[in-house]
Amino acid sequence: MAALSAAEVIAQLESAAKVLMAPPSMVSHEQRQHAEHIFLSFRKSKSPFAVCKHILETSKVDYVLFQAATTIMEAVVREWVLLEKNSIESLRTFLLTYVLQRPNLQKYVREQILLAVAVIVKRGSLDKTIVCNSIFHEVSHLISSGNPAVQTLACSILTALLSEFSSSTKTSNIGLSMEFHGSCKRIFQEDDLRQIFVLTVEVLQEFSRRENLSAQMSSVFQRYLALANQVLSWNFLPPNLGRHYIAMFESSQNVMLKPTESWRETLLDSRVMDLFFTVHRKIREDSDMAQDSLQCLAQLASIHGRIFPDERAQVDYLAHFIEGLLNMINGIEIEDSEAVGISSVLSNLISEFPRSILTAIPSELFSSFINCLTHLTCSFGRSAALEEVTTNGVTTRDEEEISEVQEDDREMFSDQLASIGMLGRISADHCIPLLISLLEDRVTRLHGQLQRQQQQFLSSPGPATLDNKVLDDLYEDIHWLLLVTGYLLADDTQGETPLIPPEIMEYSIKNATEVDINTTLQILGSPGEKASSIPGYNRTDSVIRLLAAVLRASEVESRATRANLTELLSPQMGKDIMWFLKRWTKTYLLVDEKLYDQISLPLSTAFGADTEGAQWIVGYLLEKVMSNLSVWIAEQDLANDTVQLLVTLVERRERANLVIKCESWWNLAKQYASRSPPLNYLPSSVQRTLMKALVLAGFAHVDTETKQQYWTEVLQPLQQRFLNVINQENFQQICQEEEVKQEIIATLEALCGIAEATQIDNVAILFTFLMDFLNNCIGLMEIYKNTPETVNLIIEVFVEVAHKQICYLGESKAMKLYEACLTLLQVYSKNSLGRKRTDVAAEEEQYQDLLLIMELLTNLLSKEFIDFSDTDEVFRGQESGQPGNRSVSAADVVLYGVNIVLPLMSQDLLKFPSLCNQYYKLITFICEIFPEKIPQLPEELFKSLMYSLELGMTSMTSEVSQLCLEALTPLAETCAKAQEAESALFAATRHFLKLVFDMLVLQKHNAELTDAAGEAFYTLVCLHQAEYSELVETLLSSQQDPVIYQRLADAFNNLTGSSTPPTLDRKQRMAFLKSLKDFMANVGGLLCVK
Amino acid sequence: MDVDLDFQTGDAGASATFPTQCSSLRKNGFVVLKGRPCKIVEMSTSKTGKHGHAKVHMVGIDIFTSKKYEDICPSTHNVDVPNVKRNDYQLIGITDGYLSLMTDGGEVREDLKLAETDLGKEILQKYDAGEDLVVTVLHAMNEEAAISIKPLAKQ
């Protein structure tokens, strides 16, 4: 391009722009690519400033102007160290003047030029060569001009500065470190940002005083309002936040206003908030502007942190704010479009100001505020519900298709439901009786409606003539009543023991004197009868009666299925019932008195340990589960909720003890073991969970004889059936028969379910049981080598067993599992190597196999860092191994496994992102945990691993690249320790030094990788100092430009020029990493110039 | 669905298909769609309205022609599943465009045509080069095709 004159360059760019702007049909793909290439290479040209200026002054093509601005921006950053300070200054002035003099520039060109200005200012703030203040001076001049077009421009300048400084992650990619962006932002937010805010507030004040605004004025007003919103939404970066945290911090969505102390005078001035209340009143009819003004108020409502010198200041601020807010709200009729904004103002106030501050405001003001809050919550809530109905309609069967990916209401509305539940507990006196009467009423009506439908069927068989709308409305009501009741009565805890909420317990205790326990139990125990038909029904415990109301819903459902009305039922309601009962069971069933200060007599009498009530309800729940599993097998979600309830019933011993006493449980176990319909038609995930529940129940505390009998009913048939099949003489001939295949698949599924049931106290038994199967499974792998579905499932069994059990296994047990896994992999590899498949989904299936194998190996490797076998003697008496003295480590096993499967990993398969990530995670793990094993690997495996690392570093995603770089450091350290200069690993690390060197110095570098690359680089430099010097020499000697040569030489000198040779010492390493960042800022990207 | 297919018999006297409930199908399994044996590559459920019953949406690929088929049906309905068998044979000869295949038990069949596919060409090429091959033959609903080859393991 050097040969071309400026005019020629412009002509070339303009014709390329024409191609790019042409409609797709007018130009070929090649032409388009060529045109793109012209721009890309132009943007990389060296010192393009003169020609860009020339373009900006002469070209009439907007796109070319845009590209010229981009080119300037990129070149300034790239060549920063080569440029004279005053030429940067004049470039900035040129760009600003350019924009000022051309009010009619296209918006996107103008914004791009201003972005270039902002980037220059930002890059300059690092070496203090450019001072922001001069810009603000210019801008305030522009604002005071009174000319709307000029004021708009001033706003654009401020906006560009603001966005460029606002974030370290979403900033223009100018190849600088996160720390750099972070420290720029900190400097900016202390001073310059406040100046912007002050300027903005002045403008808004001016506008809010004016009476009649022209359309043009009002648009300027709007822009400044938006700017104010941006300032108030600034995510103030706290001091001393590390790189990773900066990224995390800045990704947070709802930014609350937490300014630094220096903002105190500016923001705590009550005139500021008054201004925004005034502004909102003025512009609230314009819904676009109103959104910004309310957002400003919401931000002001969220203010917190060290800006407040003391609590008094906080109380004053809050009181003033609430006064302003109430004045604003009380004077107006709220528009629909304001509802969201006003709600977030209120919500921010409540969540950011501590309760003690809120109650410290004048009491009259406080109660007006609470009244206003209540009023708005109710009226907004009502409007929102009405809107839901009018836009979506009350859902009926004939309406929209709902796909499985849509969340259930209980998750989608969990926040709202949790609040409703909380409110319900606070006013339990009112809410529990209300829920009882609504639920009982709807259930009675549902019962009646179903009966009417049935009679109609009987009198005139054929298609139903009754309107389903009545039913759907009832289902919808019951659906929400169940969800609200569930959230009110119990919490969804994870990992903790769920307790009866104290409000509920107190409510029950408070009313206990009025309660007749026997009637209460009678209401509970007769779900088939109307509650009001039981004498004395009003003297019952309401918490129990609420549960009884749910059981009544459940009973209506069960009876309808027995009357063949399943078609008319709502599977959604069925799910809700199961969900409720599971939640209830966790909290209330076998209520443990030790966990509470005080306990309600009705609750402990009805559901306590050793009560008839508890045994009765377990029996009732089991009957319901049985009924669901035969009626609803085709409704996967409902079946799943049903087996989840089952797991809840048996996962705690105390409950399992009751379960195993029920005849229906034994029937379920027998029925499942016989693999007959309907249970064998359940979806496979449901069957696994069912198996899990059956196994868990086997660990209930029962006498040995019963236990023995139980296992005979549950686990032994599985084993027996399996052995019967595989031990047939002609198994090999009949293995492809459908019944045989189904038998095998059912067994494998069951094994996954058994593995899922593993707990620390049953692993000894389950491992022994499963191990027999695993060995047989390897035989199956051979038999079914041409049947991918089966192969895949067999591997999955191993994955599950390893996942659930490896951490508990002592040495000899772990060895057994390792051996089994390795044999499996050998068989798999033998049968897959050299096979060419052309059947449909072949590639997809191979990918799934390998993904599972990677998972299996990762699970095995996890033994190295999660191991409970030494501390928990779960195999006491069974194992005589000496802990901590393992002869074979998981790493050996895994490396051996990698060796087996590596030949199967084609580069095509690595294109599946999840497989690629899993693979690299595994090898990085190995390198990090056992670097010393790597040099001992067989040559072929070693080579493949090194090649994998190189490939991952250079041609995969940045995530993979990062993993590979992380693997290099421990490898190089191992080498340094071993001091064997001629090992293969030593040679490999030399090669990696060159790769990392090129990556950092010669290629466009991804700033996210600097840390990982830097660590690896430093260790490699220590290891290969001579080679490193050589690399530097070669690079320098190839530079023809003396200026660049000198810059580079200086930079390298600063980086590694110290007299002491680098060593693997932590302090030195840290110092190096720090200098590397300066190095990257100064010369990074300098050399990838064309 | 073509009901007649249920009663056509395969080699072992078993029916070519068997019915099962839609809900028990699984991805990677098989199903008959539009009368053709298909591998299920996609399965999802939906319902009409919040209180409606589940329907299953299936996408399958014909295991012989690789053509794509779709179907949607209530999850309580029965669907046909093809009996799919895969048998391995040792390739012992190719005559007049037919493969001579031997089972482990030593039985020989010579009724499978060498297909004019890429795999067919490769079989021919490897056979001509003197390589010993194991051929996997897929069988379903009275159709057959070679689907994979592997060099014979040396004993």
mmCIF file of N, CA and C in Angstrom, chain A residues 39-88:
data_model
loop_
_atom_site.group_PDB
_atom_site.id
_atom_site.type_symbol
_atom_site.label_atom_id
_atom_site.label_comp_id
_atom_site.label_asym_id
_atom_site.label_seq_id
_atom_site.Cartn_x
_atom_site.Cartn_y
_atom_site.Cartn_z
ATOM 1 N N PHE A 39 -10.301 -3.385 3.556
ATOM 2 C CA PHE A 39 -10.467 -2.567 4.764
ATOM 3 C C PHE A 39 -9.643 -3.116 5.923
ATOM 4 N N LEU A 40 -9.671 -4.424 6.064
ATOM 5 C CA LEU A 40 -8.936 -5.011 7.178
ATOM 6 C C LEU A 40 -7.453 -4.695 7.074
ATOM 7 N N SER A 41 -6.918 -4.797 5.868
ATOM 8 C CA SER A 41 -5.486 -4.564 5.777
ATOM 9 C C SER A 41 -5.186 -3.064 5.870
ATOM 10 N N PHE A 42 -6.140 -2.251 5.425
ATOM 11 C CA PHE A 42 -5.924 -0.810 5.601
ATOM 12 C C PHE A 42 -5.842 -0.459 7.081
ATOM 13 N N ARG A 43 -6.694 -1.112 7.860
ATOM 14 C CA ARG A 43 -6.717 -0.788 9.287
ATOM 15 C C ARG A 43 -5.426 -1.194 9.986
ATOM 16 N N LYS A 44 -4.711 -2.124 9.360
ATOM 17 C CA LYS A 44 -3.462 -2.551 9.982
ATOM 18 C C LYS A 44 -2.263 -1.766 9.474
ATOM 19 N N SER A 45 -2.460 -0.829 8.543
ATOM 20 C CA SER A 45 -1.289 -0.195 7.940
ATOM 21 C C SER A 45 -0.578 0.697 8.955
ATOM 22 N N LYS A 46 0.711 0.888 8.681
ATOM 23 C CA LYS A 46 1.562 1.568 9.648
ATOM 24 C C LYS A 46 1.404 3.070 9.538
ATOM 25 N N SER A 47 1.404 3.762 10.650
ATOM 26 C CA SER A 47 1.254 5.210 10.707
ATOM 27 C C SER A 47 0.268 5.755 9.678
ATOM 28 N N PRO A 48 -0.964 5.413 9.812
ATOM 29 C CA PRO A 48 -1.939 5.792 8.787
ATOM 30 C C PRO A 48 -2.541 7.180 9.030
ATOM 31 N N PHE A 49 -1.941 7.948 9.941
ATOM 32 C CA PHE A 49 -2.632 9.159 10.408
ATOM 33 C C PHE A 49 -2.831 10.196 9.311
ATOM 34 N N ALA A 50 -1.760 10.453 8.551
ATOM 35 C CA ALA A 50 -1.872 11.484 7.516
ATOM 36 C C ALA A 50 -2.937 11.100 6.495
ATOM 37 N N VAL A 51 -2.857 9.844 6.061
ATOM 38 C CA VAL A 51 -3.807 9.445 5.015
ATOM 39 C C VAL A 51 -5.237 9.443 5.580
ATOM 40 N N CYS A 52 -5.399 9.071 6.841
ATOM 41 C CA CYS A 52 -6.745 9.076 7.429
ATOM 42 C C CYS A 52 -7.299 10.491 7.525
ATOM 43 N N LYS A 53 -6.448 11.412 7.943
ATOM 44 C CA LYS A 53 -6.888 12.805 7.995
ATOM 45 C C LYS A 53 -7.348 13.253 6.611
ATOM 46 N N HIS A 54 -6.546 12.891 5.642
ATOM 47 C CA HIS A 54 -6.860 13.257 4.271
ATOM 48 C C HIS A 54 -8.219 12.674 3.859
ATOM 49 N N ILE A 55 -8.419 11.425 4.211
ATOM 50 C CA ILE A 55 -9.699 10.786 3.884
ATOM 51 C C ILE A 55 -10.839 11.546 4.533
ATOM 52 N N LEU A 56 -10.685 11.808 5.849
ATOM 53 C CA LEU A 56 -11.771 12.478 6.568
ATOM 54 C C LEU A 56 -12.090 13.820 5.925
ATOM 55 N N GLU A 57 -11.043 14.492 5.418
ATOM 56 C CA GLU A 57 -11.289 15.822 4.858
ATOM 57 C C GLU A 57 -11.841 15.781 3.443
ATOM 58 N N THR A 58 -11.547 14.727 2.713
ATOM 59 C CA THR A 58 -11.954 14.767 1.308
ATOM 60 C C THR A 58 -13.042 13.759 0.939
ATOM 61 N N SER A 59 -13.054 12.608 1.563
ATOM 62 C CA SER A 59 -13.990 11.587 1.062
ATOM 63 C C SER A 59 -15.436 11.952 1.390
ATOM 64 N N LYS A 60 -16.331 11.517 0.515
ATOM 65 C CA LYS A 60 -17.748 11.780 0.739
ATOM 66 C C LYS A 60 -18.497 10.493 1.102
ATOM 67 N N VAL A 61 -17.735 9.418 1.162
ATOM 68 C CA VAL A 61 -18.405 8.137 1.435
ATOM 69 C C VAL A 61 -18.395 7.862 2.946
ATOM 70 N N ASP A 62 -19.570 7.795 3.525
ATOM 71 C CA ASP A 62 -19.672 7.671 4.984
ATOM 72 C C ASP A 62 -18.934 6.450 5.516
ATOM 73 N N TYR A 63 -19.096 5.325 4.813
ATOM 74 C CA TYR A 63 -18.493 4.103 5.317
ATOM 75 C C TYR A 63 -16.971 4.226 5.362
ATOM 76 N N VAL A 64 -16.413 4.916 4.368
ATOM 77 C CA VAL A 64 -14.957 5.102 4.350
ATOM 78 C C VAL A 64 -14.538 6.010 5.501
ATOM 79 N N LEU A 65 -15.354 7.033 5.784
ATOM 80 C CA LEU A 65 -15.057 7.910 6.922
ATOM 81 C C LEU A 65 -15.056 7.103 8.220
ATOM 82 N N PHE A 66 -16.055 6.243 8.322
ATOM 83 C CA PHE A 66 -16.171 5.396 9.513
ATOM 84 C C PHE A 66 -14.906 4.546 9.681
ATOM 85 N N GLN A 67 -14.475 3.933 8.567
ATOM 86 C CA GLN A 67 -13.289 3.071 8.625
ATOM 87 C C GLN A 67 -12.045 3.882 8.947
ATOM 88 N N ALA A 68 -11.974 5.099 8.455
ATOM 89 C CA ALA A 68 -10.811 5.941 8.744
ATOM 90 C C ALA A 68 -10.753 6.226 10.244
ATOM 91 N N ALA A 69 -11.913 6.514 10.829
ATOM 92 C CA ALA A 69 -11.950 6.775 12.271
ATOM 93 C C ALA A 69 -11.498 5.542 13.050
ATOM 94 N N THR A 70 -11.990 4.373 12.639
ATOM 95 C CA THR A 70 -11.599 3.123 13.294
ATOM 96 C C THR A 70 -10.096 2.912 13.172
ATOM 97 N N THR A 71 -9.576 3.167 11.978
ATOM 98 C CA THR A 71 -8.145 2.964 11.735
ATOM 99 C C THR A 71 -7.317 3.863 12.640
ATOM 100 N N ILE A 72 -7.724 5.118 12.764
ATOM 101 C CA ILE A 72 -6.995 6.031 13.653
ATOM 102 C C ILE A 72 -7.009 5.484 15.080
ATOM 103 N N MET A 73 -8.189 5.075 15.510
ATOM 104 C CA MET A 73 -8.323 4.601 16.878
ATOM 105 C C MET A 73 -7.389 3.417 17.144
ATOM 106 N N GLU A 74 -7.387 2.459 16.215
ATOM 107 C CA GLU A 74 -6.561 1.265 16.440
ATOM 108 C C GLU A 74 -5.072 1.593 16.349
ATOM 109 N N ALA A 75 -4.738 2.471 15.387
ATOM 110 C CA ALA A 75 -3.315 2.763 15.174
ATOM 111 C C ALA A 75 -2.748 3.553 16.358
ATOM 112 N N VAL A 76 -3.535 4.478 16.909
ATOM 113 C CA VAL A 76 -3.036 5.273 18.032
ATOM 114 C C VAL A 76 -2.648 4.352 19.182
ATOM 115 N N VAL A 77 -3.504 3.406 19.479
ATOM 116 C CA VAL A 77 -3.205 2.521 20.595
ATOM 117 C C VAL A 77 -2.007 1.648 20.278
ATOM 118 N N ARG A 78 -1.987 1.137 19.050
ATOM 119 C CA ARG A 78 -0.915 0.222 18.648
ATOM 120 C C ARG A 78 0.442 0.922 18.667
ATOM 121 N N GLU A 79 0.473 2.164 18.176
ATOM 122 C CA GLU A 79 1.772 2.832 18.012
ATOM 123 C C GLU A 79 2.016 3.868 19.096
ATOM 124 N N TRP A 80 1.226 3.771 20.154
ATOM 125 C CA TRP A 80 1.279 4.802 21.197
ATOM 126 C C TRP A 80 2.715 5.160 21.590
ATOM 127 N N VAL A 81 3.514 4.127 21.863
ATOM 128 C CA VAL A 81 4.865 4.403 22.363
ATOM 129 C C VAL A 81 5.746 5.053 21.305
ATOM 130 N N LEU A 82 5.368 4.949 20.044
ATOM 131 C CA LEU A 82 6.202 5.524 18.992
ATOM 132 C C LEU A 82 5.816 6.967 18.695
ATOM 133 N N LEU A 83 4.673 7.396 19.192
ATOM 134 C CA LEU A 83 4.152 8.708 18.806
ATOM 135 C C LEU A 83 4.620 9.793 19.762
ATOM 136 N N GLU A 84 4.824 10.955 19.210
ATOM 137 C CA GLU A 84 5.143 12.116 20.036
ATOM 138 C C GLU A 84 3.878 12.544 20.768
ATOM 139 N N LYS A 85 4.068 13.007 22.007
ATOM 140 C CA LYS A 85 2.888 13.385 22.776
ATOM 141 C C LYS A 85 2.077 14.487 22.091
ATOM 142 N N ASN A 86 2.786 15.477 21.522
ATOM 143 C CA ASN A 86 2.001 16.569 20.960
ATOM 144 C C ASN A 86 1.288 16.184 19.667
ATOM 145 N N SER A 87 1.809 15.171 18.990
ATOM 146 C CA SER A 87 1.067 14.771 17.793
ATOM 147 C C SER A 87 -0.204 14.016 18.181
ATOM 148 N N ILE A 88 -0.168 13.324 19.307
ATOM 149 C CA ILE A 88 -1.405 12.693 19.792
ATOM 150 C C ILE A 88 -2.402 13.778 20.158
#
